[in-house]
CSV table of C-alpha atoms in Angstrom, one decimal:
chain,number,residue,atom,x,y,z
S,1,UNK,CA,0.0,0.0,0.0
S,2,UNK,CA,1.4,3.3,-0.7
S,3,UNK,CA,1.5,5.5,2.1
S,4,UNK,CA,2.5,9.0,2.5
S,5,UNK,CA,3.5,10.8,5.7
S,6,UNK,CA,3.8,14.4,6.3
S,7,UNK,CA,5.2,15.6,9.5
S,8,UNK,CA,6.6,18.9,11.0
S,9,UNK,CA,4.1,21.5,10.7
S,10,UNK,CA,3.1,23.6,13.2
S,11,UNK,CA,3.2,27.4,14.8
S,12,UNK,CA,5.5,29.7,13.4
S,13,UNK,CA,6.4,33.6,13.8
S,14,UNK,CA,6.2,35.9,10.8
S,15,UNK,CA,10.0,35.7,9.4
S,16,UNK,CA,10.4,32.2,10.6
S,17,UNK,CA,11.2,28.8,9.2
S,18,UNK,CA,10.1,25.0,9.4
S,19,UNK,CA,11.3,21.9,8.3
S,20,UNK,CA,8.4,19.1,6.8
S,21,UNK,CA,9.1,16.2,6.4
S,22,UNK,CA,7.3,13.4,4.0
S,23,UNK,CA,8.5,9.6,4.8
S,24,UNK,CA,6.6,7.5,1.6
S,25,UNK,CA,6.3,3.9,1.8
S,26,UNK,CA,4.8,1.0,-0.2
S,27,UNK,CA,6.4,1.9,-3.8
S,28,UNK,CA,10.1,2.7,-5.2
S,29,UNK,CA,10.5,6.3,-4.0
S,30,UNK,CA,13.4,6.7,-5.9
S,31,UNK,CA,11.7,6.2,-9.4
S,32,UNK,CA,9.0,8.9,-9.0
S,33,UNK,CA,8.8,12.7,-9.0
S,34,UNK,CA,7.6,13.9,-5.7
S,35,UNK,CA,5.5,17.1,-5.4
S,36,UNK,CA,4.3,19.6,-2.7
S,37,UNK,CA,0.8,21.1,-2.8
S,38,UNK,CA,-0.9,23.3,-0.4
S,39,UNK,CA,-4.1,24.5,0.7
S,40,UNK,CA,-6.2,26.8,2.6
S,41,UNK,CA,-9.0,25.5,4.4
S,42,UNK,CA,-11.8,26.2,2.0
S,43,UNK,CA,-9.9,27.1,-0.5
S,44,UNK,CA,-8.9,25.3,-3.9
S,45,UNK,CA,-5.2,23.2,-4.0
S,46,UNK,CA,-2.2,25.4,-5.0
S,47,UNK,CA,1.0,23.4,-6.2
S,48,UNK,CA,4.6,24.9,-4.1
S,49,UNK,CA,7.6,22.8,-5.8
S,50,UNK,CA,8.4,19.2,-7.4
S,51,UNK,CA,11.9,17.8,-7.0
S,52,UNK,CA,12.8,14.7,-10.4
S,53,UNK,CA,13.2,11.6,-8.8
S,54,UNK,CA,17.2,12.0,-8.3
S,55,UNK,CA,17.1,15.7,-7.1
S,56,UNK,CA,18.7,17.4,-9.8
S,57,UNK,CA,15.8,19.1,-11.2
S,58,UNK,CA,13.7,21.6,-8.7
S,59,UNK,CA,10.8,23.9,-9.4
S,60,UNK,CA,8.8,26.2,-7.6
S,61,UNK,CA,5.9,28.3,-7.7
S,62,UNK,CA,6.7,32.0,-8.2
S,63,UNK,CA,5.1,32.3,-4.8
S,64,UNK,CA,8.0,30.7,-3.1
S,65,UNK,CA,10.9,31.0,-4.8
S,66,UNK,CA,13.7,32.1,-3.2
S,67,UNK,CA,12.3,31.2,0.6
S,68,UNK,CA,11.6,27.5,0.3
S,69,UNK,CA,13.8,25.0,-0.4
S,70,UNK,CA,12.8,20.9,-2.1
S,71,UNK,CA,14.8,18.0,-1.4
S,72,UNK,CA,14.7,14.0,-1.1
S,73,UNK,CA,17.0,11.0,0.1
S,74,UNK,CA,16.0,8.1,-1.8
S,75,UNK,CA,18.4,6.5,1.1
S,76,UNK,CA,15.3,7.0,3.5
S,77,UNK,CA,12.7,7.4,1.6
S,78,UNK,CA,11.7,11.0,2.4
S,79,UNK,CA,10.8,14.5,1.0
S,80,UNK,CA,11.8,17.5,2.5
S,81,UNK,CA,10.5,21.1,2.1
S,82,UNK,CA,12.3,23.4,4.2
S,83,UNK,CA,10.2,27.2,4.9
S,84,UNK,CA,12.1,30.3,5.3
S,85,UNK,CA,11.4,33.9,5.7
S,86,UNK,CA,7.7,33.0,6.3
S,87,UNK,CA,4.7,34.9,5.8
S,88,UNK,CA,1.2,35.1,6.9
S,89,UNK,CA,0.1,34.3,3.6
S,90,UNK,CA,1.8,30.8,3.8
S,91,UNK,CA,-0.4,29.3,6.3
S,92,UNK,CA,-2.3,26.0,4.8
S,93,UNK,CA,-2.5,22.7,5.1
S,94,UNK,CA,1.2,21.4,3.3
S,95,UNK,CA,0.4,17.7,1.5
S,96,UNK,CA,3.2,15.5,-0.2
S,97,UNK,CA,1.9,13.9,-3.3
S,98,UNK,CA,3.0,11.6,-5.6
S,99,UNK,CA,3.6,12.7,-9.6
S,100,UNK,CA,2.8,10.0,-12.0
S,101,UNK,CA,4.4,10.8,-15.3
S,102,UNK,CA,7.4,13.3,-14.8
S,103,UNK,CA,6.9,16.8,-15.3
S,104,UNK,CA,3.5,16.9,-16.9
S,105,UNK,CA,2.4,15.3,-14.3
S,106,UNK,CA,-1.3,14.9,-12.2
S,107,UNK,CA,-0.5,13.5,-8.6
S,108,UNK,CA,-2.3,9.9,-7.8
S,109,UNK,CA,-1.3,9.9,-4.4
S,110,UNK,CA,-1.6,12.3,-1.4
S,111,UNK,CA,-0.5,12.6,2.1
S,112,UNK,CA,-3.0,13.3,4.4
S,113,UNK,CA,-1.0,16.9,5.1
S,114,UNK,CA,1.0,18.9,7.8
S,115,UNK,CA,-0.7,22.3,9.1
S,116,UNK,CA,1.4,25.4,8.8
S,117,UNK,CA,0.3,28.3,10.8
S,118,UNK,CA,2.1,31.5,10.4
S,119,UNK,CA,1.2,34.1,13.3
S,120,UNK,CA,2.6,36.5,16.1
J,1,UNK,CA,-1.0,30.7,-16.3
J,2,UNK,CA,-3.8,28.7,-17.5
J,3,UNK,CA,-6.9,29.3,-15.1
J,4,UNK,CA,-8.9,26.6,-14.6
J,5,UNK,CA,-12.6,28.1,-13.7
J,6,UNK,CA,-15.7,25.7,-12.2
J,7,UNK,CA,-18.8,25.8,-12.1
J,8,UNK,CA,-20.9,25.9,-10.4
J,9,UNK,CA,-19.7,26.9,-7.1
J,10,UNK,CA,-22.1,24.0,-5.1
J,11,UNK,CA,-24.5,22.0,-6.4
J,12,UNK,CA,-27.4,19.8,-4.2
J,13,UNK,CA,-28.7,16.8,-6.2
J,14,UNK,CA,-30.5,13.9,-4.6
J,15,UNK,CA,-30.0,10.8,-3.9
J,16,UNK,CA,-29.6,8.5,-7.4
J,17,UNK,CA,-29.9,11.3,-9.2
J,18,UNK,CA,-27.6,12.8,-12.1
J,19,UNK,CA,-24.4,15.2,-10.5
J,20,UNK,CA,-22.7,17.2,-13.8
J,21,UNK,CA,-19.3,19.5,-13.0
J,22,UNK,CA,-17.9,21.8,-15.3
J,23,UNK,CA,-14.8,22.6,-15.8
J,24,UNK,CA,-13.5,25.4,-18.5
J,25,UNK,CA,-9.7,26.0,-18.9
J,26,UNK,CA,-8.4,29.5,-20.1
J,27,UNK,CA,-6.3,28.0,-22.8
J,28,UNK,CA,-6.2,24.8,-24.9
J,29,UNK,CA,-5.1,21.6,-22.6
J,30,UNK,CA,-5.3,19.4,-25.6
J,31,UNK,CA,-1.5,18.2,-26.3
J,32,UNK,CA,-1.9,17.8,-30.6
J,33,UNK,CA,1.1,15.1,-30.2
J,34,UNK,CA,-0.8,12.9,-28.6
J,35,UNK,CA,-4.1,14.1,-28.6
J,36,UNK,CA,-4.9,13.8,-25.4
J,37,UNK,CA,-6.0,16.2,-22.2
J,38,UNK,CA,-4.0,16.8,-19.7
J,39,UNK,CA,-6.7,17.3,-17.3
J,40,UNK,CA,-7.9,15.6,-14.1
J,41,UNK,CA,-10.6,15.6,-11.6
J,42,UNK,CA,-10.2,14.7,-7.4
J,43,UNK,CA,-12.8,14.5,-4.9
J,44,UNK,CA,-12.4,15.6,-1.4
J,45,UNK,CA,-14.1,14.9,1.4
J,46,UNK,CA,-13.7,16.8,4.7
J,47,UNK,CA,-11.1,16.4,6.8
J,48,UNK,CA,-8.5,14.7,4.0
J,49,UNK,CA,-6.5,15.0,1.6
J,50,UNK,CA,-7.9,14.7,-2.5
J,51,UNK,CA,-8.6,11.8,-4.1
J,52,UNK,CA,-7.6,10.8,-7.8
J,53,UNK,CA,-10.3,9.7,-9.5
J,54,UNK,CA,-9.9,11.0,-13.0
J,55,UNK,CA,-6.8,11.4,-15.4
J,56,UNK,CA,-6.7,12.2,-19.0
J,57,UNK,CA,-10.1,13.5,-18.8
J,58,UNK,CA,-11.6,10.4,-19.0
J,59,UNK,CA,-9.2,7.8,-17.5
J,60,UNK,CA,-11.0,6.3,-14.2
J,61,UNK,CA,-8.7,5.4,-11.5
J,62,UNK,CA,-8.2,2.1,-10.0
J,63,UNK,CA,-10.7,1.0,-7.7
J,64,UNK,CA,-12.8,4.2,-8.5
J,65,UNK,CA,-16.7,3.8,-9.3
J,66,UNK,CA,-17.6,3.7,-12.4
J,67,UNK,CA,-20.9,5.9,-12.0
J,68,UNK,CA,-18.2,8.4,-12.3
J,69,UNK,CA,-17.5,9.7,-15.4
J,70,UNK,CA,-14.9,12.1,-17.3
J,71,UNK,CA,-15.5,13.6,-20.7
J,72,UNK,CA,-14.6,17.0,-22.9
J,73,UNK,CA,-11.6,18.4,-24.6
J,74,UNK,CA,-9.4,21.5,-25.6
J,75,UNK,CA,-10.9,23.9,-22.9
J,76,UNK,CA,-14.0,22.3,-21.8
J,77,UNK,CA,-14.4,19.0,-19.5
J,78,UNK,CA,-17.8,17.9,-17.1
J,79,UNK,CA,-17.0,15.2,-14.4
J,80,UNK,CA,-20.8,13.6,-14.4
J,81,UNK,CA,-21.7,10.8,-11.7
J,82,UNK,CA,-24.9,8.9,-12.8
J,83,UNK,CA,-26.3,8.0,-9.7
J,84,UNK,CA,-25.3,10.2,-6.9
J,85,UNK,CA,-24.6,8.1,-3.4
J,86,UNK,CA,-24.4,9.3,0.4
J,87,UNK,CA,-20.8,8.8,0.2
J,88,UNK,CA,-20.5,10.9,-3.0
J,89,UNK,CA,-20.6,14.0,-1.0
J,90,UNK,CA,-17.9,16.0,-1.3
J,91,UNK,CA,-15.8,18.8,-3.0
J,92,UNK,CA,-14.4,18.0,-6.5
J,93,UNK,CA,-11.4,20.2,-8.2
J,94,UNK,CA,-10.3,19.6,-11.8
J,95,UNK,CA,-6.8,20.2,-12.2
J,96,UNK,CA,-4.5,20.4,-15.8
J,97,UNK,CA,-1.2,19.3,-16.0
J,98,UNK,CA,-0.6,20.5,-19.4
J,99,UNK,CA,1.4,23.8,-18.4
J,100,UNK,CA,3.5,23.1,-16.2
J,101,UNK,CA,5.3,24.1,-13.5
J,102,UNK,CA,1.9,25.8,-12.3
J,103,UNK,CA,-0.1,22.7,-11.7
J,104,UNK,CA,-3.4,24.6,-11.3
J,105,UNK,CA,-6.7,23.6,-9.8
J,106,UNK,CA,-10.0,24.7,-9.7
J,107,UNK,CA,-12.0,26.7,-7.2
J,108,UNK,CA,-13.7,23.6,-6.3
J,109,UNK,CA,-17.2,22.6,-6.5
J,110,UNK,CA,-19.3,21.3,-3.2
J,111,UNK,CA,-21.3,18.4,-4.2
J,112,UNK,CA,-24.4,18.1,-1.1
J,113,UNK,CA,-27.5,16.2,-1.1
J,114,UNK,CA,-31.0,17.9,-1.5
């Protein structure tokens, strides 16, 4: 069964940074494309960054670049996101998902998400 | 950007009745190469994350019911589910993959029963 566990999240001062964390399980991490998506509560999905399956090829959304940071170790099986310089406008719900056909991608399976709440 | 726009907003249709979403994409996500859409639909229900159930437009996922149904091309798609059930309820986002980076969804569209 593929699994997908985010971890990390939590309450964070304007300016600050967090570390989440995605261990995947139940398929060969190392052959996929790993994405983060996040969303608002109420509001629609909104893709952050997608790392190739051997970490040379990063992307963000415009919305990030430049304070976020992707990254994997097929070694354990885990996807990294790493928050910088955040903002209030970064609060949502953070979900690892799983792309299916390199870039052009849809994502066919989700973590169940890490809450990011950025206040003073 | 493309912008994917759905409509409606919420919809109430009873029980075994007929559900229709639309879903209308600011540009063409119709790849001529290979003529096919780069389009997919996920259903969420509260509390998790979303849930795969079309690709390609019309491609059912594994293990998904197939009263659920994909169809359309270029810039317009409907996810239809013939028979709505209980367990239907939900909120449903299309999604193209066809420009990428910017993997873009839909505003969403709540699915109740009347």
């Amino acid at each position: 069964e593929v699994l997908l566990v985010e971890s990390g999240g939590g309450l964070v001062q304007p300016g600050g940074s967090l570390r989440l964390s995605c261990a995947a399980s139940g398929f060969t991490f190392s052959n996929y494309w790993m994405h983060w998506v996040r969303q608002v509560p109420g509001k629609g999905p909104v893709w952050v960054s997608r790392i190739n399956s051997d970490g040379s090829s990063i992307t963000f959304a415009d919305s990030v670049k430049g304070r976020f940071t992707i990254s994997r170790d097929n070694a354990k099986d885990t996807l990294y996101l790493d928050l910088n310089n955040l903002r209030a406008e970064d609060t949502a719900v953070y979900y690892c998902a799983r792309g299916v056909v390199g870039t052009l991608s849809y994502f066919d399976y989700w973590g169940q998400g890490t809450l990011v709440t950025v206040s003073s | 950007d493309i912008v994917m726009t759905q409509s409606p907003d919420s919809l109430a249709v009873s029980l075994g009745e007929r559900a229709t979403i639309n879903c209308k994409s600011s540009q063409s996500v119709l790849y001529s190469s290979n003529n096919r859409n780069y389009l997919a639909w996920y259903q969420q229900k509260a509390g998790q994350p979303p849930k795969l159930l079309i690709y390609w437009a019309s491609t059912r996922e594994s293990g998904v019911p197939d009263r659920f149904s994909g169809s359309g091309s270029g810039t317009d798609f409907t996810l239809t589910i013939s028979s709505l059930q209980a367990e239907d309820v939900a909120v449903y986002y299309c999604q193209q993959y066809y420009s990428t980076p910017l993997y873009s969804f839909g505003q969403g569209t709540k699915l109740e029963i009347k």
